[in-house]
PDB file of C-alpha atoms in Angstrom:
ATOM      1  CA  UNK A 502       0.029  -0.020  -0.137  1.00 66.00           C
ATOM      2  CA  UNK A 503       1.501   3.269  -1.000  1.00 83.00           C
ATOM      3  CA  UNK A 504       0.976   6.216   1.288  1.00 85.00           C
ATOM      4  CA  UNK A 505       0.498   9.793   0.705  1.00 88.00           C
ATOM      5  CA  UNK A 506       3.186  11.759   2.502  1.00 89.00           C
ATOM      6  CA  UNK A 507       1.568  14.790   4.322  1.00 89.00           C
ATOM      7  CA  UNK A 508       3.241  16.669   7.017  1.00 90.00           C
ATOM      8  CA  UNK A 509       1.006  18.854   9.081  1.00 90.00           C
ATOM      9  CA  UNK A 510       1.667  21.493  11.840  1.00 91.00           C
ATOM     10  CA  UNK A 511      -1.468  22.070  13.964  1.00 92.00           C
ATOM     11  CA  UNK A 512      -1.567  24.589  16.598  1.00 93.00           C
ATOM     12  CA  UNK A 513      -4.706  25.945  18.583  1.00 94.00           C
ATOM     13  CA  UNK A 514      -6.873  23.284  16.637  1.00 94.00           C
ATOM     14  CA  UNK A 515      -9.603  21.156  18.040  1.00 95.00           C
ATOM     15  CA  UNK A 516      -9.447  17.637  16.464  1.00 94.00           C
ATOM     16  CA  UNK A 517     -11.663  15.991  18.817  1.00 93.00           C
ATOM     17  CA  UNK A 518     -13.465  13.130  17.352  1.00 92.00           C
ATOM     18  CA  UNK A 519     -10.807  12.462  14.799  1.00 93.00           C
ATOM     19  CA  UNK A 520     -10.184   9.164  13.417  1.00 93.00           C
ATOM     20  CA  UNK A 521      -6.863   7.735  11.986  1.00 91.00           C
ATOM     21  CA  UNK A 522      -6.503   4.506  10.431  1.00 92.00           C
ATOM     22  CA  UNK A 523      -3.795   2.713   8.354  1.00 91.00           C
ATOM     23  CA  UNK A 524      -1.568   5.988   9.171  1.00 91.00           C
ATOM     24  CA  UNK A 525       2.151   6.109   9.741  1.00 91.00           C
ATOM     25  CA  UNK A 526       2.761   8.594  12.177  1.00 90.00           C
ATOM     26  CA  UNK A 527       6.469   8.190  13.560  1.00 91.00           C
ATOM     27  CA  UNK A 528       8.300  10.950  15.079  1.00 91.00           C
ATOM     28  CA  UNK A 529       5.245  13.018  16.117  1.00 91.00           C
ATOM     29  CA  UNK A 530       5.631  15.919  18.621  1.00 92.00           C
ATOM     30  CA  UNK A 531       2.661  16.334  21.143  1.00 91.00           C
ATOM     31  CA  UNK A 532       3.278  19.386  23.433  1.00 93.00           C
ATOM     32  CA  UNK A 533       0.344  20.729  25.822  1.00 94.00           C
ATOM     33  CA  UNK A 534      -2.052  18.121  23.874  1.00 93.00           C
ATOM     34  CA  UNK A 535      -5.395  16.888  25.783  1.00 94.00           C
ATOM     35  CA  UNK A 536      -5.536  13.068  24.837  1.00 92.00           C
ATOM     36  CA  UNK A 537      -8.223  11.950  27.502  1.00 92.00           C
ATOM     37  CA  UNK A 538     -10.571   9.246  26.284  1.00 91.00           C
ATOM     38  CA  UNK A 539      -8.428   8.642  23.134  1.00 92.00           C
ATOM     39  CA  UNK A 540      -8.194   4.983  22.090  1.00 92.00           C
ATOM     40  CA  UNK A 541      -5.139   3.523  20.432  1.00 92.00           C
ATOM     41  CA  UNK A 542      -5.517   0.092  18.993  1.00 92.00           C
ATOM     42  CA  UNK A 543      -2.724  -2.265  17.155  1.00 93.00           C
ATOM     43  CA  UNK A 544      -0.104   0.413  17.487  1.00 92.00           C
ATOM     44  CA  UNK A 545       3.579   0.299  17.480  1.00 93.00           C
ATOM     45  CA  UNK A 546       4.725   2.752  20.255  1.00 92.00           C
ATOM     46  CA  UNK A 547       8.462   1.433  20.680  1.00 93.00           C
ATOM     47  CA  UNK A 548      10.758   4.320  21.745  1.00 92.00           C
ATOM     48  CA  UNK A 549       7.873   6.304  22.535  1.00 92.00           C
ATOM     49  CA  UNK A 550       8.911   8.983  25.335  1.00 93.00           C
ATOM     50  CA  UNK A 551       6.234  10.434  27.462  1.00 92.00           C
ATOM     51  CA  UNK A 552       7.022  13.351  30.164  1.00 93.00           C
ATOM     52  CA  UNK A 553       4.916  15.079  32.430  1.00 93.00           C
ATOM     53  CA  UNK A 554       1.556  13.353  31.657  1.00 93.00           C
ATOM     54  CA  UNK A 555      -1.652  12.483  33.601  1.00 92.00           C
ATOM     55  CA  UNK A 556      -2.071   8.868  32.781  1.00 90.00           C
ATOM     56  CA  UNK A 557      -4.782   8.363  35.477  1.00 91.00           C
ATOM     57  CA  UNK A 558      -7.433   5.558  34.871  1.00 91.00           C
ATOM     58  CA  UNK A 559      -5.438   4.362  31.766  1.00 91.00           C
ATOM     59  CA  UNK A 560      -6.188   0.675  30.545  1.00 92.00           C
ATOM     60  CA  UNK A 561      -3.075  -1.156  29.008  1.00 92.00           C
ATOM     61  CA  UNK A 562      -4.036  -4.715  27.801  1.00 93.00           C
ATOM     62  CA  UNK A 563      -2.065  -7.051  25.631  1.00 93.00           C
ATOM     63  CA  UNK A 564       0.914  -4.900  25.717  1.00 92.00           C
ATOM     64  CA  UNK A 565       4.695  -5.655  25.226  1.00 93.00           C
ATOM     65  CA  UNK A 566       6.195  -3.135  27.981  1.00 91.00           C
ATOM     66  CA  UNK A 567       9.697  -4.963  28.245  1.00 91.00           C
ATOM     67  CA  UNK A 568      12.509  -2.796  28.466  1.00 91.00           C
ATOM     68  CA  UNK A 569       9.996   0.339  29.670  1.00 92.00           C
ATOM     69  CA  UNK A 570      11.151   2.648  32.332  1.00 92.00           C
ATOM     70  CA  UNK A 571       8.701   4.141  34.410  1.00 92.00           C
ATOM     71  CA  UNK A 572      10.213   7.129  36.854  1.00 91.00           C
ATOM     72  CA  UNK A 573       8.735   9.767  39.334  1.00 89.00           C
ATOM     73  CA  UNK A 574       5.346   8.196  38.815  1.00 89.00           C
ATOM     74  CA  UNK A 575       2.186   7.987  41.190  1.00 88.00           C
ATOM     75  CA  UNK A 576       1.138   4.566  40.659  1.00 89.00           C
ATOM     76  CA  UNK A 577      -1.329   4.327  43.923  1.00 87.00           C
ATOM     77  CA  UNK A 578      -4.353   2.088  43.671  1.00 88.00           C
ATOM     78  CA  UNK A 579      -2.873   0.600  40.332  1.00 90.00           C
ATOM     79  CA  UNK A 580      -3.741  -3.190  39.370  1.00 90.00           C
ATOM     80  CA  UNK A 581      -1.128  -5.261  37.706  1.00 91.00           C
ATOM     81  CA  UNK A 582      -2.758  -8.493  36.467  1.00 92.00           C
ATOM     82  CA  UNK A 583      -1.378 -11.423  34.506  1.00 92.00           C
ATOM     83  CA  UNK A 584       2.245 -10.047  33.872  1.00 90.00           C
ATOM     84  CA  UNK A 585       5.455 -11.240  33.359  1.00 90.00           C
ATOM     85  CA  UNK A 586       8.085  -9.450  35.746  1.00 89.00           C
ATOM     86  CA  UNK A 587      11.386 -11.523  35.218  1.00 87.00           C
ATOM     87  CA  UNK A 588      14.282  -9.175  35.652  1.00 88.00           C
ATOM     88  CA  UNK A 589      12.034  -6.397  36.863  1.00 89.00           C
ATOM     89  CA  UNK A 590      13.575  -4.059  39.403  1.00 89.00           C
ATOM     90  CA  UNK A 591      11.340  -1.704  41.939  1.00 89.00           C
ATOM     91  CA  UNK A 592      13.751   0.859  43.145  1.00 91.00           C
ATOM     92  CA  UNK A 593      13.096   3.703  45.587  1.00 91.00           C
ATOM     93  CA  UNK A 594       9.478   3.029  46.294  1.00 89.00           C
ATOM     94  CA  UNK A 595       7.904   5.293  48.813  1.00 87.00           C
ATOM     95  CA  UNK A 596       5.008   6.644  50.359  1.00 86.00           C
ATOM     96  CA  UNK A 597       3.615  10.020  49.515  1.00 88.00           C
ATOM     97  CA  UNK A 598       5.496  13.005  50.972  1.00 88.00           C
ATOM     98  CA  UNK A 599       4.185  15.975  52.648  1.00 91.00           C
ATOM     99  CA  UNK A 600       4.471  18.022  49.666  1.00 89.00           C
ATOM    100  CA  UNK A 601       2.771  15.366  47.322  1.00 85.00           C
ATOM    101  CA  UNK A 602      -0.922  16.166  46.322  1.00 81.00           C
ATOM    102  CA  UNK A 603      -2.067  12.369  47.721  1.00 85.00           C
ATOM    103  CA  UNK A 604      -0.179  12.762  50.956  1.00 90.00           C
ATOM    104  CA  UNK A 605      -2.284  11.629  53.866  1.00 92.00           C
ATOM    105  CA  UNK A 606      -0.958  13.112  57.460  1.00 93.00           C
ATOM    106  CA  UNK A 607      -2.306   9.677  59.163  1.00 92.00           C
ATOM    107  CA  UNK A 608      -0.825   7.569  56.722  1.00 87.00           C
ATOM    108  CA  UNK A 609      -4.026   5.950  55.819  1.00 89.00           C
ATOM    109  CA  UNK A 610      -2.824   4.245  52.631  1.00 88.00           C
ATOM    110  CA  UNK A 611      -4.355   1.060  51.185  1.00 87.00           C
ATOM    111  CA  UNK A 612      -1.724  -1.709  51.497  1.00 87.00           C
ATOM    112  CA  UNK A 613       0.431  -2.922  48.696  1.00 87.00           C
ATOM    113  CA  UNK A 614      -0.598  -6.866  47.816  1.00 89.00           C
ATOM    114  CA  UNK A 615       0.933  -9.471  45.725  1.00 90.00           C
ATOM    115  CA  UNK A 616      -1.627 -12.244  45.107  1.00 92.00           C
ATOM    116  CA  UNK A 617      -1.264 -15.680  43.675  1.00 93.00           C
ATOM    117  CA  UNK A 618       2.192 -14.563  42.543  1.00 92.00           C
ATOM    118  CA  UNK A 619       5.358 -16.827  41.731  1.00 91.00           C
ATOM    119  CA  UNK A 620       8.065 -15.044  43.513  1.00 90.00           C
ATOM    120  CA  UNK A 621      10.660 -17.635  43.124  1.00 91.00           C
ATOM    121  CA  UNK A 622      14.164 -16.011  43.227  1.00 91.00           C
ATOM    122  CA  UNK A 623      12.749 -12.837  44.309  1.00 91.00           C
ATOM    123  CA  UNK A 624      14.937 -10.624  46.544  1.00 92.00           C
ATOM    124  CA  UNK A 625      14.229  -7.870  49.022  1.00 91.00           C
ATOM    125  CA  UNK A 626      16.994  -5.665  49.897  1.00 93.00           C
ATOM    126  CA  UNK A 627      17.427  -2.658  52.216  1.00 93.00           C
ATOM    127  CA  UNK A 628      13.756  -2.184  52.525  1.00 92.00           C
ATOM    128  CA  UNK A 629      11.367  -0.776  55.279  1.00 91.00           C
ATOM    129  CA  UNK A 630       9.608  -4.008  56.118  1.00 91.00           C
ATOM    130  CA  UNK A 631       7.569  -2.605  58.836  1.00 90.00           C
ATOM    131  CA  UNK A 632       4.072  -4.541  58.820  1.00 90.00           C
ATOM    132  CA  UNK A 633       5.181  -6.757  55.922  1.00 92.00           C
ATOM    133  CA  UNK A 634       3.404 -10.102  55.911  1.00 93.00           C
ATOM    134  CA  UNK A 635       3.589 -13.187  54.000  1.00 92.00           C
ATOM    135  CA  UNK A 636       0.641 -15.603  54.172  1.00 92.00           C
ATOM    136  CA  UNK A 637      -0.447 -13.553  57.388  1.00 92.00           C
ATOM    137  CA  UNK A 638       2.981 -14.016  59.046  1.00 92.00           C
ATOM    138  CA  UNK A 639       4.599 -10.832  60.202  1.00 94.00           C
ATOM    139  CA  UNK A 640       8.006 -11.043  58.550  1.00 93.00           C
ATOM    140  CA  UNK A 641       9.727  -8.452  61.092  1.00 91.00           C
ATOM    141  CA  UNK A 642       8.604 -10.656  64.055  1.00 91.00           C
ATOM    142  CA  UNK A 643      10.012 -13.783  62.012  1.00 90.00           C
ATOM    143  CA  UNK A 644      13.208 -12.266  61.529  1.00 88.00           C
ATOM    144  CA  UNK A 645      13.534 -11.042  65.144  1.00 88.00           C
ATOM    145  CA  UNK A 646      13.049 -14.910  66.333  1.00 86.00           C
ATOM    146  CA  UNK A 647      16.413 -15.791  65.083  1.00 69.00           C
TER     147      UNK A 647
END
């Protein structure tokens, strides 16, 4: 299929409700764009960079996210289901700080849960494990028994 090459520069335009099908759109540059409720199906987004984005309530299914880096992100109340995580690292995971919008002075945050997971060869290093339970057993108490 031969595609017609058209370069467009849109500024201060409302293209809401537009549809793009069978379009090559490599190297696009979006700046200060509202993409809420946008649907993207069967798209190659390899090497895409997204900065300063509001991705609340996004649904990603059947996605290859290998090699993806997520930094300085609020992933509170996020659900990750049926995901391959081999070689994945979680680094510098923190609770909200006083200056963060979702900070709760009482610290009333929903617990982080891993359910029905194969954690073979998982390592936890230099982490605050206060309140960490595995199958209902408080790990801090278990370690202190030694």
